[in-house]
Coordinates of C-alpha atoms in Angstrom, one line a residue:
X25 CA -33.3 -36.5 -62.7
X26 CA -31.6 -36.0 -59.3
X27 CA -35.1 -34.6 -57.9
X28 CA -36.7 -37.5 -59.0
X29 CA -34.5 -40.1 -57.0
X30 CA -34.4 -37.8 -54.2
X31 CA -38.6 -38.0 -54.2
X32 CA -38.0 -42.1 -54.8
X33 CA -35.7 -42.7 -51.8
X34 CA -37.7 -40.1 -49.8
X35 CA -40.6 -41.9 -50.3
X36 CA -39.0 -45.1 -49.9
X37 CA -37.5 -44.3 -46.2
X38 CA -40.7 -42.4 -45.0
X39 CA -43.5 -45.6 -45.7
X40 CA -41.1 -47.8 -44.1
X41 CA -42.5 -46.7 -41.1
X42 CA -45.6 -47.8 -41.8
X43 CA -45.0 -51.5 -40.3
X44 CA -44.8 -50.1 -36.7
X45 CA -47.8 -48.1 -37.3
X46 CA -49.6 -51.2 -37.8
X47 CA -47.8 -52.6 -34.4
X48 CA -50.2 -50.1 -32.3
X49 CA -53.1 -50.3 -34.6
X50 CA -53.1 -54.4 -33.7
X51 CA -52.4 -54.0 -30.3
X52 CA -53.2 -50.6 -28.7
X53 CA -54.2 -51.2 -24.9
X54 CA -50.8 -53.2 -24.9
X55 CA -48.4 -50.2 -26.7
X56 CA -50.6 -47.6 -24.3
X57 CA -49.7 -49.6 -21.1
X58 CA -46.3 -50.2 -22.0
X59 CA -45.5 -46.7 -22.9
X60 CA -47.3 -45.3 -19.8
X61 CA -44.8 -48.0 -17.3
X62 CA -41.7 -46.3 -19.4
X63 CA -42.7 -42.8 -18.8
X64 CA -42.7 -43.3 -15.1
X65 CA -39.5 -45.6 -14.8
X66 CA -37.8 -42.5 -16.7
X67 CA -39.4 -39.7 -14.0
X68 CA -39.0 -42.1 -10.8
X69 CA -36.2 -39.9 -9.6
X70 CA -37.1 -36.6 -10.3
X71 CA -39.3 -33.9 -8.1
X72 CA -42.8 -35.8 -9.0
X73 CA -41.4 -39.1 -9.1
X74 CA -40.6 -38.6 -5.8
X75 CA -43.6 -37.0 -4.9
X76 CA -46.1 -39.6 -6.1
X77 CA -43.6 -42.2 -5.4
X78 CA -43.3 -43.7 -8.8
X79 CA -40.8 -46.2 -7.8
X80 CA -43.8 -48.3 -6.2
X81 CA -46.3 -47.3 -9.3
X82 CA -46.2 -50.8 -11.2
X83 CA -49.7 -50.3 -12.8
X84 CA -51.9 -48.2 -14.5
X85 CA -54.7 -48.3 -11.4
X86 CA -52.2 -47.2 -8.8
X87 CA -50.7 -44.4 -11.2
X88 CA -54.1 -43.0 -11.4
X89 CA -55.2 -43.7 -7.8
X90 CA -51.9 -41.5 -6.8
X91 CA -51.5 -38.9 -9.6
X92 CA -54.3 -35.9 -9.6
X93 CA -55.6 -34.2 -12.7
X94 CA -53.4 -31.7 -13.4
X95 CA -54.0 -28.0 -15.2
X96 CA -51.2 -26.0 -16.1
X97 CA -51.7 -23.7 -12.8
X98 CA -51.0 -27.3 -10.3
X99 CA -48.0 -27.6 -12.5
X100 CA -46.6 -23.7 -13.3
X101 CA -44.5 -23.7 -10.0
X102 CA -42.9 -26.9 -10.8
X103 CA -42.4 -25.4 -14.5
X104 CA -40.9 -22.1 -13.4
X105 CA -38.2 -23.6 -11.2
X106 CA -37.4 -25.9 -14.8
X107 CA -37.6 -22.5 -16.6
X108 CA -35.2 -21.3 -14.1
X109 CA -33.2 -23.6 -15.2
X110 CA -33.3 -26.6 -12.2
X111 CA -33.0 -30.2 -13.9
X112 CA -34.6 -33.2 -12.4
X113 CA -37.8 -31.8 -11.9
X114 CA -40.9 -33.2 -14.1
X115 CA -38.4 -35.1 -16.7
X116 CA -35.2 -37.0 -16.0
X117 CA -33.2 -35.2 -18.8
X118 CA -32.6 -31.3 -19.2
X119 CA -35.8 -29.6 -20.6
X120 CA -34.5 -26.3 -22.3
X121 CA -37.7 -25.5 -24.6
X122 CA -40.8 -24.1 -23.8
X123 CA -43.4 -23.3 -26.0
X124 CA -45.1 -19.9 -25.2
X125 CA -48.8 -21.0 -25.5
X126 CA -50.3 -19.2 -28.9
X127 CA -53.3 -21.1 -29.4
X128 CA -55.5 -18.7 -26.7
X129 CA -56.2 -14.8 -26.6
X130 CA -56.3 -14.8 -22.6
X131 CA -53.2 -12.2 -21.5
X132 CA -51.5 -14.6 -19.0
X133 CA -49.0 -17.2 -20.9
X134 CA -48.2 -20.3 -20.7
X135 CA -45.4 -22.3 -21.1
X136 CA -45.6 -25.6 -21.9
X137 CA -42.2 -28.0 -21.2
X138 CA -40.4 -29.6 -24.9
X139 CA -38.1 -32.0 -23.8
X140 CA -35.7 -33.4 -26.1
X141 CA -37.6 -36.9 -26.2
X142 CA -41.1 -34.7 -27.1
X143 CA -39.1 -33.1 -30.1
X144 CA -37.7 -36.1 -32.0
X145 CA -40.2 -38.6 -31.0
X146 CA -43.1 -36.9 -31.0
X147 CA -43.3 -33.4 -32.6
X148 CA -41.0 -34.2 -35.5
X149 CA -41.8 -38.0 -35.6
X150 CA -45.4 -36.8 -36.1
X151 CA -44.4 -34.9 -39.5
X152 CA -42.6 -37.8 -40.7
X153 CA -45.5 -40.0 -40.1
X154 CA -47.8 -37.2 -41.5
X155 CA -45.6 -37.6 -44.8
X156 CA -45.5 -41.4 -44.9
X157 CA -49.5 -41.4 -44.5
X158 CA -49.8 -39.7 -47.0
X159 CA -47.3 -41.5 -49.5
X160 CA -48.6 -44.5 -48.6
X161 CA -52.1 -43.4 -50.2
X162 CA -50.4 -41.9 -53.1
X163 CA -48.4 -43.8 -55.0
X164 CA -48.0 -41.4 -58.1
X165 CA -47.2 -38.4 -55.6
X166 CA -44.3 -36.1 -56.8
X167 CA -44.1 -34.1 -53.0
X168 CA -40.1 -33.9 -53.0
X169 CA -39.8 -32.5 -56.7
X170 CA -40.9 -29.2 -55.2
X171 CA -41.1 -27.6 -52.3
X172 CA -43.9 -27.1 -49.0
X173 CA -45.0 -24.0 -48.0
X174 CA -45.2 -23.4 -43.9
X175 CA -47.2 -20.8 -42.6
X176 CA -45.7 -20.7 -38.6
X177 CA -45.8 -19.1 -35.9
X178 CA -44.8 -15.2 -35.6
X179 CA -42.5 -14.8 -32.9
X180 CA -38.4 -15.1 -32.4
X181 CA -36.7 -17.6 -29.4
X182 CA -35.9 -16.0 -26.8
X183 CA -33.8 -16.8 -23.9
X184 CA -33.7 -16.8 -19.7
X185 CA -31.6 -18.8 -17.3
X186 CA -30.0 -20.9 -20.2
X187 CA -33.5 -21.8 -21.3
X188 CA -35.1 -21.0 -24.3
X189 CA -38.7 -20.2 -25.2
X190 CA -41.0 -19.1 -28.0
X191 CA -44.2 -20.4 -30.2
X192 CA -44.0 -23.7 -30.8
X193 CA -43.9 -23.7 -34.5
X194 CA -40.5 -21.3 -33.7
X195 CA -39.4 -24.0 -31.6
X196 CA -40.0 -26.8 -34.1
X197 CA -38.1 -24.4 -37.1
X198 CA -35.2 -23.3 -34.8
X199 CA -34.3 -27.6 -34.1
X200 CA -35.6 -28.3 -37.8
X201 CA -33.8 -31.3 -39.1
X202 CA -31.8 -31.3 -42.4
X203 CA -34.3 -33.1 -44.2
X204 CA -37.4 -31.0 -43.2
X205 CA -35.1 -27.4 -44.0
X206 CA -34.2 -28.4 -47.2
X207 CA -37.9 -29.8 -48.7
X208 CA -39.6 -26.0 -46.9
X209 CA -39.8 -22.7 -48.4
X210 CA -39.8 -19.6 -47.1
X211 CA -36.2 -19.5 -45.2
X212 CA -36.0 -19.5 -41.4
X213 CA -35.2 -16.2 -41.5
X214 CA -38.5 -15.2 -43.3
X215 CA -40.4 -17.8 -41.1
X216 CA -39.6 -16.4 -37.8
X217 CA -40.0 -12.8 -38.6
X218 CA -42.0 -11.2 -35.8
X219 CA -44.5 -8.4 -37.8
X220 CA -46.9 -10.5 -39.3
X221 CA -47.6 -7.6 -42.2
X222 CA -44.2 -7.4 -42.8
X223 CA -43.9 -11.0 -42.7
X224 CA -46.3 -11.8 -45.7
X225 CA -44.9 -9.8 -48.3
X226 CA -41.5 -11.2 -47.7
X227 CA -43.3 -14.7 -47.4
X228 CA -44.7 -14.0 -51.1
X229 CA -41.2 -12.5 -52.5
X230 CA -39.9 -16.0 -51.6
X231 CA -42.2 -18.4 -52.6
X232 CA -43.7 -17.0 -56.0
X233 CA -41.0 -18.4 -58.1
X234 CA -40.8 -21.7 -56.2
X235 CA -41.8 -25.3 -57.0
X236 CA -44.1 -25.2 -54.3
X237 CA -46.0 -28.9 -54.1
X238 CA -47.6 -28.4 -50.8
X239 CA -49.0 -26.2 -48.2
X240 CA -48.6 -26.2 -44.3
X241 CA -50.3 -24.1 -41.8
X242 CA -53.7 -22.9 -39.8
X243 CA -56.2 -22.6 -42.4
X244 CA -57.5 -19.1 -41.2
X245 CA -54.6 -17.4 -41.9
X246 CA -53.2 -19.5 -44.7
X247 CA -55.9 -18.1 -46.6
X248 CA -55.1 -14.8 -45.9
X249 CA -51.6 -15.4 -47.1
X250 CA -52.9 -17.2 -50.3
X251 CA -55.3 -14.5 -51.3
X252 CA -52.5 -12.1 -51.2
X253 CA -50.8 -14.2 -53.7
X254 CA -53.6 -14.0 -55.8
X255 CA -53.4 -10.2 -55.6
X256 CA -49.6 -9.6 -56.0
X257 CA -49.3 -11.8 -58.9
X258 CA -53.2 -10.9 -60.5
X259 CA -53.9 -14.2 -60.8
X260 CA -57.2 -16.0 -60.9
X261 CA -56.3 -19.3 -59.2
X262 CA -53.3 -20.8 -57.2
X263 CA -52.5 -23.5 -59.9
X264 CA -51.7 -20.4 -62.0
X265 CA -48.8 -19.8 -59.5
X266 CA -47.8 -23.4 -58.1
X267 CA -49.3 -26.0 -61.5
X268 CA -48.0 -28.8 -58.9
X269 CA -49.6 -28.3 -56.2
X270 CA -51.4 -31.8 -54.8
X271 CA -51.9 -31.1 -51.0
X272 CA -52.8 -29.2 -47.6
X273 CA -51.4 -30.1 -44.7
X274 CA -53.8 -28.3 -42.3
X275 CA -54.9 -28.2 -38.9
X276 CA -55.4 -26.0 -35.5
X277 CA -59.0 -25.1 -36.6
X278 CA -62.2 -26.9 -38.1
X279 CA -61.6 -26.9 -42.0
X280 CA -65.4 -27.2 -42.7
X281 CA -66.2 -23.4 -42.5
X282 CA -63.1 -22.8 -44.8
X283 CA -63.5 -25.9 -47.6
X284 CA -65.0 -23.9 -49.9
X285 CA -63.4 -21.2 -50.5
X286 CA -60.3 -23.4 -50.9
X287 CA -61.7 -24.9 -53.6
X288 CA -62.5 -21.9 -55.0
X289 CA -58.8 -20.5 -55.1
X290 CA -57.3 -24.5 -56.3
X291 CA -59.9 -26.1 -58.8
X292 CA -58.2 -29.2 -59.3
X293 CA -60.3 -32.3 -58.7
X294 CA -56.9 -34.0 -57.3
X295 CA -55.6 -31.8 -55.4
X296 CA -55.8 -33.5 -51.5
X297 CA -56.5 -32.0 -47.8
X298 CA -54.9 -33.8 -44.7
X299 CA -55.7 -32.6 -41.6
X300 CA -53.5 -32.8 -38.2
X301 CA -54.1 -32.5 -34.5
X302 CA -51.2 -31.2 -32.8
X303 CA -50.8 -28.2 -29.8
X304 CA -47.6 -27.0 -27.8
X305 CA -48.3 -30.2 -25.1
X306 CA -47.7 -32.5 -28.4
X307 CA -48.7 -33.9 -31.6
X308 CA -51.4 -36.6 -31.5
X309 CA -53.6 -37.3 -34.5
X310 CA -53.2 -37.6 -38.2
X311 CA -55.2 -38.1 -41.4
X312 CA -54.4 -41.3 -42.5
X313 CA -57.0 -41.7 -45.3
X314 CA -57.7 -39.6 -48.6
X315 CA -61.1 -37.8 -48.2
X316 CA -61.4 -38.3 -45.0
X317 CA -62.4 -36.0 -41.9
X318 CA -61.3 -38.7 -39.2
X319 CA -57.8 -39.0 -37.7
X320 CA -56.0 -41.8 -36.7
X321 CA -54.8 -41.1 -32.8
X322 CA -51.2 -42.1 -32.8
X323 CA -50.4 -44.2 -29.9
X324 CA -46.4 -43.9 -29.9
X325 CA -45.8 -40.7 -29.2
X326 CA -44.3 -40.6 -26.1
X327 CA -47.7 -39.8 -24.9
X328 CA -50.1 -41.7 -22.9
X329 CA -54.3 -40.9 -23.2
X330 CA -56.9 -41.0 -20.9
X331 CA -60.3 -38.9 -21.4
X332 CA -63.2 -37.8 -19.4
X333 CA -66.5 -37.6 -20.4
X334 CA -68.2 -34.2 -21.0
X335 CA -71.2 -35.1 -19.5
X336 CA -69.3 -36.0 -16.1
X337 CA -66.5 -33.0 -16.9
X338 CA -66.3 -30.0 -14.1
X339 CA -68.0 -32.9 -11.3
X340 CA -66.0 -33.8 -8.4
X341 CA -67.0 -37.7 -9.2
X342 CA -65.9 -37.0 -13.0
X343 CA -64.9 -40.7 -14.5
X344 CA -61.8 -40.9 -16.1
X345 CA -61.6 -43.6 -18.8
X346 CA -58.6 -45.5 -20.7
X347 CA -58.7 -45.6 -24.6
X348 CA -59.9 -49.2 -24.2
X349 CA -62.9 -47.9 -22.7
X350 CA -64.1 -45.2 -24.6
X351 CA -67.2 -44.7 -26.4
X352 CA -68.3 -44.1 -29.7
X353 CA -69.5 -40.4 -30.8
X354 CA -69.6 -39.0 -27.0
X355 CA -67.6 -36.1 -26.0
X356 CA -64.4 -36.6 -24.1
X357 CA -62.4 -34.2 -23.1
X358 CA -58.5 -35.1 -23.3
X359 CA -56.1 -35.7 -20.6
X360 CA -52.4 -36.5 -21.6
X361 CA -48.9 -38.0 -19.7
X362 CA -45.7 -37.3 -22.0
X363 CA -42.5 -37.7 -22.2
X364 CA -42.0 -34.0 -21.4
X365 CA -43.2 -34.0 -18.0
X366 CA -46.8 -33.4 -18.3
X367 CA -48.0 -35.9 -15.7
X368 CA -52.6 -36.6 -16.1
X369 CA -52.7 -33.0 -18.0
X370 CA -56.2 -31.5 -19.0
X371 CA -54.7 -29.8 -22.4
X372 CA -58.5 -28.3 -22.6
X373 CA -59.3 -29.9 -25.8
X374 CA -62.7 -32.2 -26.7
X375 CA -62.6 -34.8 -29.6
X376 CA -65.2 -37.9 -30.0
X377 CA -64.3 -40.9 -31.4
X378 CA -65.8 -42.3 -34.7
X379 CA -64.0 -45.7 -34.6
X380 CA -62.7 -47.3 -32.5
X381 CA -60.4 -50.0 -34.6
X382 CA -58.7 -48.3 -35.2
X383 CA -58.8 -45.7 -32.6
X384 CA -60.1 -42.7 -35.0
X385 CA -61.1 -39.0 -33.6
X386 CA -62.5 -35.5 -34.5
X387 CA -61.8 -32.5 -32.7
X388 CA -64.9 -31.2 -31.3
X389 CA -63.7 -27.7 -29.4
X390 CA -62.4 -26.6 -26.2
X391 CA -63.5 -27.5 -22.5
X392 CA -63.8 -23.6 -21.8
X393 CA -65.1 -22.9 -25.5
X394 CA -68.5 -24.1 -25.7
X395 CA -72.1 -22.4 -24.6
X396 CA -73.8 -24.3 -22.3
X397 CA -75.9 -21.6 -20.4
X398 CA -79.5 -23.0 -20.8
X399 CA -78.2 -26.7 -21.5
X400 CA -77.8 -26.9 -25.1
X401 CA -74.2 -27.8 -24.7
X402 CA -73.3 -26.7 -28.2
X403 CA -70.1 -27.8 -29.0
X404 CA -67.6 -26.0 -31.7
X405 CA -67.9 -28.8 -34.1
X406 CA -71.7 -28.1 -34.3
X407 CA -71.1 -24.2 -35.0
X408 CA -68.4 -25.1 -37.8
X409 CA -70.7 -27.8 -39.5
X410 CA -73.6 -25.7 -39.8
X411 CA -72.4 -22.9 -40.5
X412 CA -70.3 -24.0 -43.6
X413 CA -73.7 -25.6 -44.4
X414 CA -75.7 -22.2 -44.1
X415 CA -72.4 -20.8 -46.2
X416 CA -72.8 -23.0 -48.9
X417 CA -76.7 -23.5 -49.5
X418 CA -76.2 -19.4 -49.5
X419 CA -73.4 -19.1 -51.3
X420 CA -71.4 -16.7 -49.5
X421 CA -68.2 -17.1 -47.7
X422 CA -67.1 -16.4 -44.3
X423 CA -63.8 -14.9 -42.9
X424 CA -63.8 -15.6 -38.8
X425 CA -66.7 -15.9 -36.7
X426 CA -67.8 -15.6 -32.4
X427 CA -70.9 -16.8 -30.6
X428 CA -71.5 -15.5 -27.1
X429 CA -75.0 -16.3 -24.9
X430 CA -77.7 -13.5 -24.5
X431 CA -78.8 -13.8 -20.7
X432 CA -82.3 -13.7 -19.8
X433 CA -83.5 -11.0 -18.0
X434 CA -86.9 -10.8 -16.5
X435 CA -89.0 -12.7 -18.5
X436 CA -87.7 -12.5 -21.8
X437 CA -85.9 -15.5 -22.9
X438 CA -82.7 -16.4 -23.7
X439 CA -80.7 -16.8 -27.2
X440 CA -77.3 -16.9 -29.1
X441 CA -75.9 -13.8 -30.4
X442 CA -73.2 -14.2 -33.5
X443 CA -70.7 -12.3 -34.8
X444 CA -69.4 -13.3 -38.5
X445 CA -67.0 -11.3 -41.0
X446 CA -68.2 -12.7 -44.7
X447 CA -65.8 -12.3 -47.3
X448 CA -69.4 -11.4 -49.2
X449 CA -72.0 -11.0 -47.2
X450 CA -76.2 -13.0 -48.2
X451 CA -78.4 -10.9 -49.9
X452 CA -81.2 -11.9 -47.4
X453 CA -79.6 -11.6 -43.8
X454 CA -83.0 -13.4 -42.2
X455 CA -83.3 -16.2 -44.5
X456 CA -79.5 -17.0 -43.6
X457 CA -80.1 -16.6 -39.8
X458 CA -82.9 -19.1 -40.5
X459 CA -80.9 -21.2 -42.1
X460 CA -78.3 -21.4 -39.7
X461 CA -80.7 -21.8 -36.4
X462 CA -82.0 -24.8 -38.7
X463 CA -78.9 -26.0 -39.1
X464 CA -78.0 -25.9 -36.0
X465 CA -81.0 -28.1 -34.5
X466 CA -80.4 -30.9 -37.0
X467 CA -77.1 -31.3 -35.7
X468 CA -77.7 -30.9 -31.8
X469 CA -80.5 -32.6 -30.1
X470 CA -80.2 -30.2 -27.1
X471 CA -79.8 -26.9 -29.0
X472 CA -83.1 -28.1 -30.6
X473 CA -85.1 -29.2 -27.8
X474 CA -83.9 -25.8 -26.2
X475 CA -85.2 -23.9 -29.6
X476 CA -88.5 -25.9 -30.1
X477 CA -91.8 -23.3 -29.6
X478 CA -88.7 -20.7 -28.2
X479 CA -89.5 -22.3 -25.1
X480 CA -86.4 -21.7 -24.0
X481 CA -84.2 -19.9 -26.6
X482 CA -85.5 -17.3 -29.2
X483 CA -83.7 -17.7 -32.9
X484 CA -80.2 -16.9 -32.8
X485 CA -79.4 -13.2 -34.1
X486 CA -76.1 -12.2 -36.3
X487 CA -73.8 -8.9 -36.2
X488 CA -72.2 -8.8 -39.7
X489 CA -68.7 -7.4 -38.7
X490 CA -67.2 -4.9 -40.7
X491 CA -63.8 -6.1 -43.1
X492 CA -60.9 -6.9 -40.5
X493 CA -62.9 -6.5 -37.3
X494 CA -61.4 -9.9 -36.3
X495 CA -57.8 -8.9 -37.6
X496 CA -58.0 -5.6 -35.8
X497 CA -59.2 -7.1 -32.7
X498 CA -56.3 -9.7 -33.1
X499 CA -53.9 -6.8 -34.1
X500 CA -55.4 -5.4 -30.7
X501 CA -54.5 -8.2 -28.6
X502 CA -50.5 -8.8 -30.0
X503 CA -51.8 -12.1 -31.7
X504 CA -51.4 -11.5 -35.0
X505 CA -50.5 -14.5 -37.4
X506 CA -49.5 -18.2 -37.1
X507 CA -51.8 -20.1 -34.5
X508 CA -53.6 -17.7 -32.7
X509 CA -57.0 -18.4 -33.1
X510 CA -60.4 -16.6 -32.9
X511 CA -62.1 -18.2 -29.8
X512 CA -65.1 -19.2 -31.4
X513 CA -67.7 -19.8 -28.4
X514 CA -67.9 -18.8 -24.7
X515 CA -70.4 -18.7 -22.2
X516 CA -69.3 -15.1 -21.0
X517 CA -69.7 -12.2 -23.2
X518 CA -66.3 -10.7 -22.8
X519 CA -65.2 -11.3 -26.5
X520 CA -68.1 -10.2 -27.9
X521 CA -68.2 -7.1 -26.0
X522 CA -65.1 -6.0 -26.7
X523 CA -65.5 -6.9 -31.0
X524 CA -68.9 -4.8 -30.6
X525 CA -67.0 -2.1 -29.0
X526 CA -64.3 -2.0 -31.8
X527 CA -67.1 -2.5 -34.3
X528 CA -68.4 1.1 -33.4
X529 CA -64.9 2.4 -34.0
X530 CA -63.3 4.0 -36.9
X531 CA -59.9 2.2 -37.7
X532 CA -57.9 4.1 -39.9

């Protein structure tokens, strides 16, 4: 009984925010513009305030006729001497978090500013909104009876010059309110545990015996987690575990190449899938319909948007558009203000936008993660998409996967060389290779024009890893767990090299 009325008056509370939602959905150039003239009457006073002389800044034009582009190296010294522990310098209030970035495999860190504002208004508002999204599209849904399992990050806060810094996901559990501790299983103890193999088992020892109505996490290495609890309790399904399980909360990488197998592990017809799009530098889209594999880009955030198009990106006369004039179903990459001090930040990300009222998005992949060495600009979101088509027509599934280009050399020509781990490998490696080339030119133009008559690229060829090349080479790299991420394309070989190289090894 008590659960019950604490699920009613949680539910209650969360949709109430739905009427502001609808504020920036009726008016979004005006919440934008508004919340970009904020942001710089907060920082007039600090190091870049003064710099760019915000105090004079009393429109969008001039803020972006005097602010540069930004990548995290223009800002790192300014960060370091915040890290160190100076106030006053990107933000106007004290900035003690930093989240150690975990979503790349290169060996130098960054870390990216949380202020206070960025946590409550942003980060956690984001979660709140995620819940009331998806409450408002489910009337009947019993979330708060049970419990939601989070799958975070894998590393501890740690400390220098009165600062504090750590993955994101350790940031966001270490300043957890109340309400968000008490609805989340495992404990915070179990959830920042550094040794990701230690951490699952003790992950599994707390959760079995739960009410668990929910998961949260990267789907990658969710399913790891969730196939181990399959194994420890010799069970066929997850229902068997968790009967009340109704959603995934899910995000970090394309769920396309994973969908199946989900399905596979909860056969319910009702259970749901919301997706997210947050990062360290903030959280900015959500799922905001059932069945759905668009997200609504949430415009009061503390973060301002402005995108450049991928056609244009890398060009000294690269345009740089509002929202208000974006495009439908082109390729932008993503630059961001917030309220933490990230002034015209390129966070590295692509998304194109399938509506735009609302103002709806996918992620398509990564500025530096795409292949475009004989201009066949394949994206991420291509790869994903036909490969989880190739998957299913071929029933097999996949575990992690890498595409790297094959240079041409003399005269021979050019093509794309995979790596994939299958969970079960096709019977008929060809046929699939087939199918996936095929795949891949119905859902790029340029990959196709590229691959018609091989007059420029031959047919893409496939390494089937051995099991746990991808976690070994992970293991390899200290990035095991949470939201570390297999990069999935590159137009340098360097990742693929090195996973051939441990390929030929024996791991025992």
């Amino acid at each position: 009984m008590a659960l019950t009325i604490v699920n009613s008056i949680a539910s209650w509370f969360l949709k109430q925010r739905i009427h502001q939602i609808e504020l920036f959905l009726k008016y979004p150039g005006e919440v934008q513009e508004e919340l970009l003239l904020n942001l710089i009457r907060s920082a007039e006073y600090t190091s870049v305030g003064n710099q760019y002389e915000f105090n004079s800044i009393r429109s969008y034009a001039t803020f972006a006729s005097r602010v540069p582009i930004s990548t995290y190296e223009d800002l790192e010294p300014m960060i370091e001497r915040a890290r160190q522990g100076e106030h006053n310098i990107l933000w106007n209030t004290p900035i003690k978090w930093f989240a150690k970035s975990s979503g790349t495999t290169n060996a130098k860190s960054k870390f990216i500013p949380v202020s206070t504002e960025a946590l409550e208004d942003c980060h956690y508002k984001g979660s709140k909104d995620l819940l009331c999204l998806y409450l408002n599209n489910n009337e009947d849904s019993k979330l708060f009876l049970g419990k939601s399992l989070r799958l975070g990050g894998s590393k501890q806060i740690y400390e220098a010059n009165n600062t504090f810094y750590g993955d994101l996901s350790a940031i966001l559990i270490e300043n957890m309110p109340i309400w968000a501790e008490f609805s989340s299983t495992p404990s915070n103890k179990v959830s920042l545990m550094t040794d990701w193999e230690t951490k699952i088992p003790a992950i599994i020892a707390e959760t079995i015996n739960e009410n668990v109505t929910s998961f949260a996490g990267v789907p990658s290495w969710m399913m790891v987690l969730l196939n181990k609890v399959l194994e420890t309790t010799s069970s066929e399904h997850l229902l068997q575990v968790w009967p009340n399980l109704e959603v995934y909360f899910h995000g970090g990488v394309n769920f396309d190449p994973y969908r199946e197998q989900y399905k596979k592990i909860i056969p319910s017809s009702d259970f749901k899938y919301y997706e997210i799009y947050n990062a360290s530098e903030g959280f900015f889209a959500i799922q905001d319909l059932n069945d759905s594999n668009d997200l609504l880009l949430m415009l009061d955030y503390g973060i301002f948007y402005e995108f450049i198009p991928m056609s244009s990106f890398g060009q000294d006369d690269n345009k740089i558009v509002r929202l208000a004039d974006v495009e439908l179903n082109k390729n932008y990459a993503i630059v961001i203000t917030t309220n933490s001090g990230l002034w015209r930040y390129l966070i590295g990300d692509t998304v194109r936008f399938t509506s735009l009222s609302p103002y709806r998005i996918r992620v398509t992949g990564r500025t530096k993660h795409h292949i475009n060495v004989f201009g066949e600009e394949l994206m991420v979101e291509n790869t994903d998409r036909a490969l989880a088509k190739a998957c299913k027509i071929a029933s097999v599934d996949l575990k992690d996967y890498t595409v790297a280009p094959v240079f041409m050399e003399g005269r021979q020509k050019g093509s794309h060389e995979w790596i994939i781990e299958f969970k079960n490998p096709p019977d008929d490696m060809q046929q699939f290779t087939t199918l996936l080339d095929k795949s891949l030119q119905e859902l790029n133009s340029d990959y196709e024009a590229k691959r018609h008559n091989n007059m420029t690229l031959n047919e893409l060829t496939i390494n089937v890893a051995r099991p746990n090349l991808f976690y070994d080479w992970l293991k390899e790299q200290d990035k095991l767990g949470g939201q570390h991420k297999i990069p999935r394309l590159s137009n340098k070989r360097d990742y693929v090299e090195q996973l051939l190289e441990l390929q030929s090894k024996i791991i025992l």
